[in-house]
Short mmCIF file of C-alpha atoms in Angstrom, two decimals:
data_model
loop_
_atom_site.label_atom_id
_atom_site.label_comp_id
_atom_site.label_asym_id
_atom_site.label_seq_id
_atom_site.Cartn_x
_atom_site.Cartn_y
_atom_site.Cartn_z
CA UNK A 11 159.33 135.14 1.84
CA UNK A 12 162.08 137.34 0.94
CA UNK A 13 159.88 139.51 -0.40
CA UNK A 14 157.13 139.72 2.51
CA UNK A 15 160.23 140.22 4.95
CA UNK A 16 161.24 143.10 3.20
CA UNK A 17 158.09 144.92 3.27
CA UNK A 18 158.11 144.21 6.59
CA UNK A 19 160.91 145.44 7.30
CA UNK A 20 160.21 148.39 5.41
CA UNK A 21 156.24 148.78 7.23
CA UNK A 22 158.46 149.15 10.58
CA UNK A 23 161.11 151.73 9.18
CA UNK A 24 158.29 154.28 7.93
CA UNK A 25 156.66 153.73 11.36
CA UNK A 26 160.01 154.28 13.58
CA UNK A 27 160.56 157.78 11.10
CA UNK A 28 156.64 158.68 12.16
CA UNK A 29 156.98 158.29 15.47
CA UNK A 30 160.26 160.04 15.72
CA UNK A 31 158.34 162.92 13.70
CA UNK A 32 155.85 163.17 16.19
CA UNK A 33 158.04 162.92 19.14
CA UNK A 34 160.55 165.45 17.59
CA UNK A 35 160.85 168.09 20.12
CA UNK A 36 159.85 171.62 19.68
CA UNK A 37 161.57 174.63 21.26
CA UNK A 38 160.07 176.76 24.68
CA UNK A 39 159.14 180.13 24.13
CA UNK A 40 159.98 182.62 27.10
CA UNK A 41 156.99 185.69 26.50
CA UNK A 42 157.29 188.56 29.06
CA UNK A 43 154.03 190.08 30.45
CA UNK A 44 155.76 192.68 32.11
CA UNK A 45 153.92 195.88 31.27
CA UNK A 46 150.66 197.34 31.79
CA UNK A 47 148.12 195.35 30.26
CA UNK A 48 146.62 197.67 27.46
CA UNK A 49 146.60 197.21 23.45
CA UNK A 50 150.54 197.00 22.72
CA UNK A 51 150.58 193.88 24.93
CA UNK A 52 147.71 192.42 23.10
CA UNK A 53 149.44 193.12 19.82
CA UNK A 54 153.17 191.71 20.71
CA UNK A 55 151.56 188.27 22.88
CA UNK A 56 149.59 187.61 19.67
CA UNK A 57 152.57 188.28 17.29
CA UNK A 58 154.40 185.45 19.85
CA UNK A 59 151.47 183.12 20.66
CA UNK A 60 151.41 183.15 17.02
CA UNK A 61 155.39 182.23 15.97
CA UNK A 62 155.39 180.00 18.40
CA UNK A 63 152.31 177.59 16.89
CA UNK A 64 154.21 178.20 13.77
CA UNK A 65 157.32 176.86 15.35
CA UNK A 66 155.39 174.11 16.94
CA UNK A 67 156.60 174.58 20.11
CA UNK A 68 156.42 172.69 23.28
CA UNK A 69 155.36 175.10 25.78
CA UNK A 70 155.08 178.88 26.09
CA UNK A 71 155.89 180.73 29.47
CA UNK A 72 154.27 183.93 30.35
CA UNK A 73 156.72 185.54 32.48
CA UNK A 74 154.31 187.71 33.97
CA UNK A 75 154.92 190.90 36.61
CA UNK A 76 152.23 193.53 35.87
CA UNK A 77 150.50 195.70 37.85
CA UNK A 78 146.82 195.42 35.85
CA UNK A 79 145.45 197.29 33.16
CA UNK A 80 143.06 197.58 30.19
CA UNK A 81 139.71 195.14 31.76
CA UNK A 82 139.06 194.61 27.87
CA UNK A 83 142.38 194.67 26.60
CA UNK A 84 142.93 191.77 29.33
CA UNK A 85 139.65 189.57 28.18
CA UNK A 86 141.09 189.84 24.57
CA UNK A 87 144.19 188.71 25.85
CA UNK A 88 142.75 185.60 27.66
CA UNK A 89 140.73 184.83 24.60
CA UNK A 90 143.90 184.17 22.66
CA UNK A 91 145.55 182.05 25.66
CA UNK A 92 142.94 180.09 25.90
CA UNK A 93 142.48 179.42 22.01
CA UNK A 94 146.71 178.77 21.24
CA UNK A 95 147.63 175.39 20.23
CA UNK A 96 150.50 175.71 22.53
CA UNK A 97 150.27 174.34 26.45
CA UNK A 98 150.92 177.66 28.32
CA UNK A 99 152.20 177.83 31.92
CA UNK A 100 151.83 181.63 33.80
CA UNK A 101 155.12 182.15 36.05
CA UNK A 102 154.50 184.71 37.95
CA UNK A 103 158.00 186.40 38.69
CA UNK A 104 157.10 189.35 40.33
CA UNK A 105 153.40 190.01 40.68
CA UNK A 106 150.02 189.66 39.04
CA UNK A 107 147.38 192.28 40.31
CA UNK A 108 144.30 192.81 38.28
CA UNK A 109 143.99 192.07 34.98
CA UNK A 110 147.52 189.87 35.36
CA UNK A 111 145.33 188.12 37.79
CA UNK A 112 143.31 187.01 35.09
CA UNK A 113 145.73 186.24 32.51
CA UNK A 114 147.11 184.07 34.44
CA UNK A 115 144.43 182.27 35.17
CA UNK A 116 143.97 181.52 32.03
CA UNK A 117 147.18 179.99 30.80
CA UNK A 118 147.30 175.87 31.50
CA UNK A 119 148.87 176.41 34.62
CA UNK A 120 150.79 178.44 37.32
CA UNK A 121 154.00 178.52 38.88
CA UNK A 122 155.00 181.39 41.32
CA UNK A 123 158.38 182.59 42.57
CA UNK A 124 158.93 182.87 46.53
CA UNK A 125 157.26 186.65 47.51
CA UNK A 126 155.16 187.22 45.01
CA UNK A 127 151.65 187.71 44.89
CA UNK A 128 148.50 187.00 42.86
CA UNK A 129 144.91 188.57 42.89
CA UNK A 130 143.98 192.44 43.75
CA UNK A 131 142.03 192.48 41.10
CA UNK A 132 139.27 195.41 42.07
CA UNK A 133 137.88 197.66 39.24
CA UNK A 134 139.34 201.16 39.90
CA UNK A 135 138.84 204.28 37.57
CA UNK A 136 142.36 206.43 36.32
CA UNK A 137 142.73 208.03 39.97
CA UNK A 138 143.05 204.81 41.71
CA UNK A 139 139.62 204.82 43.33
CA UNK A 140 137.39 201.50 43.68
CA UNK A 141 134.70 201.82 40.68
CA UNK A 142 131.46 201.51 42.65
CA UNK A 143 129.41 200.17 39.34
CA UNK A 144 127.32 196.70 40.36
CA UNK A 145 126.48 196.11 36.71
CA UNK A 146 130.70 196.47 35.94
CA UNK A 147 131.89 194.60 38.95
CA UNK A 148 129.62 191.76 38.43
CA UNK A 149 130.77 190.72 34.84
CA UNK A 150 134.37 191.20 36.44
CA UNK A 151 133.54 188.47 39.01
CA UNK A 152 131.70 186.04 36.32
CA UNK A 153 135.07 186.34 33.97
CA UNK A 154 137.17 185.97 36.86
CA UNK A 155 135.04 182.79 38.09
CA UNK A 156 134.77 181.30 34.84
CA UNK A 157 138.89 181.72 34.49
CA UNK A 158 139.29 180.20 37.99
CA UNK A 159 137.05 177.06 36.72
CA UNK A 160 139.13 176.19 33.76
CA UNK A 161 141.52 174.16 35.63
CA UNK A 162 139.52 173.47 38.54
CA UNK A 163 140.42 176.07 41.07
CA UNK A 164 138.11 177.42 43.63
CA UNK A 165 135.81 180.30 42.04
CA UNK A 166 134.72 181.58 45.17
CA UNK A 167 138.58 183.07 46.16
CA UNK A 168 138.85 184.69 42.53
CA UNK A 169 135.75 186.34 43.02
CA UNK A 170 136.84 187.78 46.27
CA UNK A 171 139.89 189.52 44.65
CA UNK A 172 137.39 191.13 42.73
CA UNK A 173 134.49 191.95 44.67
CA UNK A 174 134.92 193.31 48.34
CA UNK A 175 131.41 192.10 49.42
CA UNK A 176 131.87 188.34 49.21
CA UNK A 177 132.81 186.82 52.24
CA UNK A 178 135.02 183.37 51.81
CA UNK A 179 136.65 180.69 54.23
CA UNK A 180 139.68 179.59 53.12
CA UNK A 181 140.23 176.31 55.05
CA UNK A 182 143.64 175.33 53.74
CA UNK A 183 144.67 179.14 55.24
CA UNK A 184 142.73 178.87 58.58
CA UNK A 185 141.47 182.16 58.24
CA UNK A 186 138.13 183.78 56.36
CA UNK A 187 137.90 186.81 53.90
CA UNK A 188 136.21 189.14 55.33
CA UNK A 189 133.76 191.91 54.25
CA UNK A 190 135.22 194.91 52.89
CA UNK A 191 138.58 193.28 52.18
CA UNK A 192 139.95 193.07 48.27
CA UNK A 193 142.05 189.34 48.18
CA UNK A 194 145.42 188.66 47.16
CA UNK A 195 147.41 186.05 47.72
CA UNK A 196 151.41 185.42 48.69
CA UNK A 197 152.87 182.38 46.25
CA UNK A 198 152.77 180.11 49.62
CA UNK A 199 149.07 180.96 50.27
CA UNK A 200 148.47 180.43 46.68
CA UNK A 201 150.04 177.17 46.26
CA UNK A 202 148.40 176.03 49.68
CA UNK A 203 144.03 176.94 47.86
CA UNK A 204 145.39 175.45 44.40
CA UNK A 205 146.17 178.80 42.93
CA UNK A 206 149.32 177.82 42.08
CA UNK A 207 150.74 174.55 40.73
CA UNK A 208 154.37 174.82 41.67
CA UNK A 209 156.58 177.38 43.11
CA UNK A 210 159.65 178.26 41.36
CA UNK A 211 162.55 180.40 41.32
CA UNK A 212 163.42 180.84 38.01
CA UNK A 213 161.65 180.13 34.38
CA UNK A 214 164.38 177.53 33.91
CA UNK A 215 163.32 175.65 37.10
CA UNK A 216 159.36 176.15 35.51
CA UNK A 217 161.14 174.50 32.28
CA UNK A 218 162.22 171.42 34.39
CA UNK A 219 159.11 171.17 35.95
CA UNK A 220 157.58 170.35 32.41
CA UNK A 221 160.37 168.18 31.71
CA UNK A 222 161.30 170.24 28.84
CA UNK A 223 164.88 171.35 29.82
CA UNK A 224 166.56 169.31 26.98
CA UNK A 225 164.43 171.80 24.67
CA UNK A 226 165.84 175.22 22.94
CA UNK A 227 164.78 177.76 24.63
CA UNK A 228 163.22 180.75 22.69
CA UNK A 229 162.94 184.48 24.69
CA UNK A 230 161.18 186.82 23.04
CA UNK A 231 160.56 190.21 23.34
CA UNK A 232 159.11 193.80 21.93
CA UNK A 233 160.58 195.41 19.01
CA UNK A 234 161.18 198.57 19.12
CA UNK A 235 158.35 199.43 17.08
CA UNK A 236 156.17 197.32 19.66
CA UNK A 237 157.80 199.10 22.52
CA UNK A 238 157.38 202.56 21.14
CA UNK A 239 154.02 201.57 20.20
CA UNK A 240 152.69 200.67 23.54
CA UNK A 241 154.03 204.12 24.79
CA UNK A 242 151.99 205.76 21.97
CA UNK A 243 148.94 204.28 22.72
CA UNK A 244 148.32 204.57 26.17
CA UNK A 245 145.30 207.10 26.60
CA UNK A 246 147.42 209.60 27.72
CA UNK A 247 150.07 209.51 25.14
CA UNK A 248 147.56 209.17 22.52
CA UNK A 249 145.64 212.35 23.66
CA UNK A 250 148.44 214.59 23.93
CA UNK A 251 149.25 213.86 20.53
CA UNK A 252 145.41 214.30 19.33
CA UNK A 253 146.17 218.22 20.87
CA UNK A 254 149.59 218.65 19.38
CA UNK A 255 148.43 217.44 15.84
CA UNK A 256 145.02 219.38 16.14
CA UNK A 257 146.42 222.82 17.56
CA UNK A 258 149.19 222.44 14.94
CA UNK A 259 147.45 222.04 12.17
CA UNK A 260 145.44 224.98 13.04
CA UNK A 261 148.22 227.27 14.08
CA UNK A 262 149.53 226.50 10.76
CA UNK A 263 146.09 227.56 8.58
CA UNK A 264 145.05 230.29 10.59
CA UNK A 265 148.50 231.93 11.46
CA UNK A 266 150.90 231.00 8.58
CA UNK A 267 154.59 231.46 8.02
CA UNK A 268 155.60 229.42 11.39
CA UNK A 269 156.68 225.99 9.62
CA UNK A 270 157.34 224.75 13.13
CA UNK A 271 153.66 224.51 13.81
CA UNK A 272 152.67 222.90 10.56
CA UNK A 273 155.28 220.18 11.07
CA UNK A 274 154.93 219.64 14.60
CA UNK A 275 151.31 218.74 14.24
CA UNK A 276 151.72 216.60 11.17
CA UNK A 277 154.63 214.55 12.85
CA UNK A 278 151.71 213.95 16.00
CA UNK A 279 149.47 212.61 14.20
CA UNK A 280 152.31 210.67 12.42
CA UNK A 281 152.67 208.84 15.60
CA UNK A 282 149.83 208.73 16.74
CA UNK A 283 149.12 206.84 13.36
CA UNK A 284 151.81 204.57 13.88
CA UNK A 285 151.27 203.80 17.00
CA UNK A 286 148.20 202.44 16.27
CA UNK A 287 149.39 200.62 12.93
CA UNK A 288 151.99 198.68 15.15
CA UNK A 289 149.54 197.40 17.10
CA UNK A 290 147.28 196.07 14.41
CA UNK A 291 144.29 198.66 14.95
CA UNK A 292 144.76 201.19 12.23
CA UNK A 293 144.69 200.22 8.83
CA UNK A 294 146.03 201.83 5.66
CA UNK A 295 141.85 203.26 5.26
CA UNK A 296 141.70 204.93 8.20
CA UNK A 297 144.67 207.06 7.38
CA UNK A 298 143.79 207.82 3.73
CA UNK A 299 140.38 208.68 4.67
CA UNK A 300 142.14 211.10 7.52
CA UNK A 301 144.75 212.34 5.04
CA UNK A 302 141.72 213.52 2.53
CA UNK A 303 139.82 214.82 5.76
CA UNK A 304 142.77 217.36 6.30
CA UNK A 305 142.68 218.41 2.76
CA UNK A 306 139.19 219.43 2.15
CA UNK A 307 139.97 221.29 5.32
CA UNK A 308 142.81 222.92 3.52
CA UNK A 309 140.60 223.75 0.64
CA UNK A 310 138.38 225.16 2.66
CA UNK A 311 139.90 228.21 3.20
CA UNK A 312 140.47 229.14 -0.15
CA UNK A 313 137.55 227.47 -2.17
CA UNK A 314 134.00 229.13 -1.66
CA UNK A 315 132.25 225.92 -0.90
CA UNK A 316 128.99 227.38 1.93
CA UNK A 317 131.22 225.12 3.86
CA UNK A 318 130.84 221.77 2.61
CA UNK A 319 133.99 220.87 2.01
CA UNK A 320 134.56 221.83 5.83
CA UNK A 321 132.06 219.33 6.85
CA UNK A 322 133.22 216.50 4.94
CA UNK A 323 136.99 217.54 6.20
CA UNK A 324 135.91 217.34 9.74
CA UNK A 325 133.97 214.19 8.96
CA UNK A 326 137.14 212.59 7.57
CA UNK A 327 139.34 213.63 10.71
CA UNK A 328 137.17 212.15 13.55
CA UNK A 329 136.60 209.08 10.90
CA UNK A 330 140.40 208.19 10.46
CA UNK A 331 141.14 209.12 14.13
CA UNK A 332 138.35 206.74 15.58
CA UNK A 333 138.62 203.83 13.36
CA UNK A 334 142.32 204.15 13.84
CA UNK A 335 141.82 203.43 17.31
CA UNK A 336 140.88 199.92 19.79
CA UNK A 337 138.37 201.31 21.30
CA UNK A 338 136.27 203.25 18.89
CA UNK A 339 133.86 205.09 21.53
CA UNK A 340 137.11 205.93 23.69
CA UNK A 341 139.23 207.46 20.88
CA UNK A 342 136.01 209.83 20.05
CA UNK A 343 136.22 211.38 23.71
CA UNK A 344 139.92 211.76 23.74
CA UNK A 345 139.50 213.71 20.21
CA UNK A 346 136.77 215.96 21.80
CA UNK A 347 138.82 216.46 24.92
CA UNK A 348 141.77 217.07 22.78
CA UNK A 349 139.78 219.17 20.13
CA UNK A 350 138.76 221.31 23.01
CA UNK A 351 142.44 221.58 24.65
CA UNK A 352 143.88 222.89 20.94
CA UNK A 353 140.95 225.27 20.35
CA UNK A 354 142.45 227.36 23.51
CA UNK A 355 145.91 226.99 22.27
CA UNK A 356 144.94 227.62 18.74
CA UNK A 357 142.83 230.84 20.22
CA UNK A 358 145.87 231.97 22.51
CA UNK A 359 148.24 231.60 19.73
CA UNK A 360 146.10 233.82 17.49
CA UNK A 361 145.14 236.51 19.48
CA UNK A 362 149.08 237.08 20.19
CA UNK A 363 149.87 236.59 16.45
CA UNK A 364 146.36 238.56 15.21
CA UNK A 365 148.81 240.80 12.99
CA UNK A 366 149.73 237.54 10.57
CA UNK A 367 146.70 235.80 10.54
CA UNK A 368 145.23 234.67 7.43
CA UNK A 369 142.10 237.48 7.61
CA UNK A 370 144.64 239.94 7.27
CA UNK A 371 145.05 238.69 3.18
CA UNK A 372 141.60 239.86 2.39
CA UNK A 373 141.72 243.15 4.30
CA UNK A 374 143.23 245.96 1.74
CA UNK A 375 146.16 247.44 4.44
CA UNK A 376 148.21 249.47 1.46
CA UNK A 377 147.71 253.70 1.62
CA UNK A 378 148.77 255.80 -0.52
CA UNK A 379 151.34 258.28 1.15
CA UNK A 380 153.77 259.90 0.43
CA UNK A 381 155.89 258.41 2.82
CA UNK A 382 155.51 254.83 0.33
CA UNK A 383 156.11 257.28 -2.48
CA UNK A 384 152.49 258.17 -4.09
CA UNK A 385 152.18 262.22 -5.30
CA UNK A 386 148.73 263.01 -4.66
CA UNK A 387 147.53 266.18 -6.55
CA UNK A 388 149.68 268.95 -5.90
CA UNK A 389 148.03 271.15 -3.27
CA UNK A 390 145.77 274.37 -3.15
CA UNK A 391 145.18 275.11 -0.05
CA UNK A 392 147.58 278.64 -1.32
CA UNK A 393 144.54 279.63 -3.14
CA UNK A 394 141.82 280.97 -0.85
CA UNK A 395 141.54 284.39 -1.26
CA UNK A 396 143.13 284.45 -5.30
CA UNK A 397 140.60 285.80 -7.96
CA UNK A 398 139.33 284.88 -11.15
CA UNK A 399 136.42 284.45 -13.78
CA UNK A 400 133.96 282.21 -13.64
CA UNK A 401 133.98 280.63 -17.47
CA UNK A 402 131.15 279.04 -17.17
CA UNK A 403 127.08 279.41 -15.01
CA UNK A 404 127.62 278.01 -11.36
CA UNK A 405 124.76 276.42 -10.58
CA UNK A 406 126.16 275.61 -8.58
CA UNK A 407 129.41 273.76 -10.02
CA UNK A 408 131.28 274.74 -12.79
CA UNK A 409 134.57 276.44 -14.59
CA UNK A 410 136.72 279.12 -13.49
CA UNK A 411 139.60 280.45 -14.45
CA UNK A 412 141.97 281.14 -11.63
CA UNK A 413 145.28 282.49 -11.93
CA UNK A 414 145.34 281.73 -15.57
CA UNK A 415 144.10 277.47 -14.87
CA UNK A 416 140.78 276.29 -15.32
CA UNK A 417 139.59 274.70 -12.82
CA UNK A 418 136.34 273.02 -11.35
CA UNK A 419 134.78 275.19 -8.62
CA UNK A 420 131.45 275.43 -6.41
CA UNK A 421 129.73 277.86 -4.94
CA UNK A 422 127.81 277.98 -1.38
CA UNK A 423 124.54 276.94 -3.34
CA UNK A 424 124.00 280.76 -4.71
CA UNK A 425 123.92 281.01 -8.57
CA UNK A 426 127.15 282.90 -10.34
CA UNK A 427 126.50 284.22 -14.14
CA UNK A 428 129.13 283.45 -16.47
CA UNK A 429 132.24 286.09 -16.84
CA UNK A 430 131.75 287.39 -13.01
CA UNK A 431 134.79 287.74 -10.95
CA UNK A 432 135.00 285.00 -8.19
CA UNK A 433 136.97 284.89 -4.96
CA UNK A 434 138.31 281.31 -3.54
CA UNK A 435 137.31 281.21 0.01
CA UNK A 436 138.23 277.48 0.98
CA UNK A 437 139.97 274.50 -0.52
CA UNK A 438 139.06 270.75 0.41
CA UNK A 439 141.12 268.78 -1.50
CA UNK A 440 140.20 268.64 -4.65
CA UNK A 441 136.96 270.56 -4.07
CA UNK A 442 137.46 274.54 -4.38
CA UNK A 443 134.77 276.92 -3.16
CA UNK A 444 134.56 280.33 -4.89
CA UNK A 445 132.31 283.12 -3.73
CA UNK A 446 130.82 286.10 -6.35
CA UNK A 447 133.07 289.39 -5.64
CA UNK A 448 130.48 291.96 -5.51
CA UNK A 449 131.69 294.93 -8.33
CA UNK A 450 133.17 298.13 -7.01
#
């Protein structure tokens, strides 16, 4: 009995300790979303998403105050929401237009703060304008609808942030959407059509919401390397270093001797590599494949190759830069645009340097002067109108002797016998023109 008690006893103890490990609470991460939404965000919400299922946490909150962004940066985004392991609640502390729309839509819930705003979420190009694309704006409104219906919220009023043409009654409001209007809705609104689950001041009051405020909380945020890396790869940045790198690089063949130029474009496309490392789109064959594309280029200009070696250098430079990139088809236009931006520079820069260019070492510039200290033969232009002998038939060169030197001489075309007396009538270098003297 003893014996049965005490495995018993001991059945209950291992129980206790597995329920304790299961109930053992895990820490609340704190992510901010308070960026644009382009491919550094993806990069630094997957590095968290990820350390915080390694931490086993309780909850992550989005802290979330963006103004839109990348539409497919933003559906990659969502994918990895939606997949985490973690419950995720989207507190919107300032507001989420666009694409922050639809990230928050699909976290696990939604809290707001008083005065903010959710929705806006119209496809517009770079300039601002509405993108007028049916086939573009109608996969926008299915991923927005299909993010509205994951935790039962009305599709119809996420559509209508999207699409100006849809027409919706919002009941709960007392007022309808009407045609021609984009929506976007104030935290009461929001709270009032179930696009919001709780309105909060603070991510600490979101916390206590979730009953979670006797849990460590975790804040993360960018590195510095994840900060500098979102800056690098925004289109714009990104482009402006395609030109730098390409015009420098160019400068530097064509017109050497700067330095400056050389290292200026390789520190461009330094960052521009690194930019694109950081956020887990370039790999280490992208840049060795770019770094051999540069050096058949090099090559090129000294190694006879019926320009092979320039076409696999070229091939190896749009190669690295592309695959380098997120979105493979975008990064090719920005290095065209950019190819076509340094060819100017690299054209201007030449013409105004055209004395040092690299054309310049196969052109033979040296003459020999005697200003640079050459002694041509010493001049006869002291002769015409001396005498001599002609020593040999002109026929019309030959050898005279003039003055006491022999010397080669021609005639006017006539034919001299030897031992007649010539007279030099012009000089031409080295060329000396005699004429017969007729006898007296």
């Amino acid at each position: 009995m003893a014996s049965l008690g005490l495995f018993l006893a001991t059945l209950l103890l291992g129980a206790g300790q597995a329920a304790a490990a299961e109930a053992a609470p895990g820490p609340v991460y704190v992510v901010p979303v308070k960026q644009t939404v382009q491919s550094g965000l993806a990069s630094f919400l997957d590095r968290a998403l990820t350390e915080a299922e390694d931490a086993k946490a309780s909850l992550v909150v989005l802290d979330v105050d963006t103004p839109g962004g990348r539409l497919d940066t933003a559906e990659e985004i969502a994918v990895r929401i939606r997949n985490t392991k973690v419950p995720t609640v989207a507190f919107v502390s300032g507001k989420a237009a666009s694409a922050g729309a639809y990230l928050s839509l699909n976290a696990g819930a939604i809290a707001m703060a008083p005065g903010t705003t959710i929705g806006a979420a119209m496809i517009v190009d770079q300039t601002g304008e509405a993108v007028d694309n049916p086939k573009l704006v109608g996969h926008w409104s299915s991923e927005m609808e299909a993010a509205a219906q994951l935790n039962g919220r009305n599709p119809d009023i996420a559509v209508a942030m999207v699409d100006p043409s849809r027409v919706v009654q919002m009941k709960e409001l007392g007022r309808t959407k009407e045609k021609g209007q984009i929506l976007s809705l104030s935290a009461e609104d929001a709270l009032k059509v179930g696009y919001s689950d709780r309105m909060a001041k603070s991510v600490d009051e979101v916390i206590a919401w979730k009953e979670l405020s006797d849990r460590t909380v975790v804040k993360l945020n960018p590195s510095f390397a994840e900060r500098l890396s979102q800056w690098l790869t925004s289109p714009g940045w990104s482009t402006l270093l395609l030109i730098i790198g390409i015009a420098g690089i160019a400068i530097e063949m064509l017109v050497p001797g700067f330095g400056a130029a050389g290292i200026l474009g390789l520190a461009a496309f330094g960052l521009y590599f690194f930019g694109q490392s950081v956020a887990g789109f370039a790999g280490m064959e992208s840049m060795i494949i770019f770094g051999i594309g540069i050096l058949f280029l090099i090559l090129e200009m000294f190694i006879p190759s019926f320009g092979i070696l320039g076409i696999l250098g070229i091939i190896g430079v749009i190669y690295g830069i592309s695959s380098a990139a997120y979105d493979t088809g975008h990064a090719a236009r920005s290095l065209g645009l950019a190819a076509l931006v340094a060819l100017v520079i690299t054209m201007g820069v030449v013409y105004i340097f055209r004395k040092r260019g690299i054309w310049n070492r196969f052109i033979l510039r040296e003459q020999l002067t005697t200003e640079q200290g050459f002694v041509p033969h010493a001049s006869r232009e002291d002769w015409v109108g001396r005498e001599g002998a002609a020593l040999s038939p002109l026929r019309p060169a030959g050898v005279a002797d003039i003055g006491g030197e022999r010397v080669d001489v021609v005639t006017s075309g006539e034919f001299i016998e030897r031992g007649r007396t010539v007279r030099v009538i012009a000089v031409d270098g080295t060329r000396i023109l005699v004429k017969e003297v007729a006898s007296s």
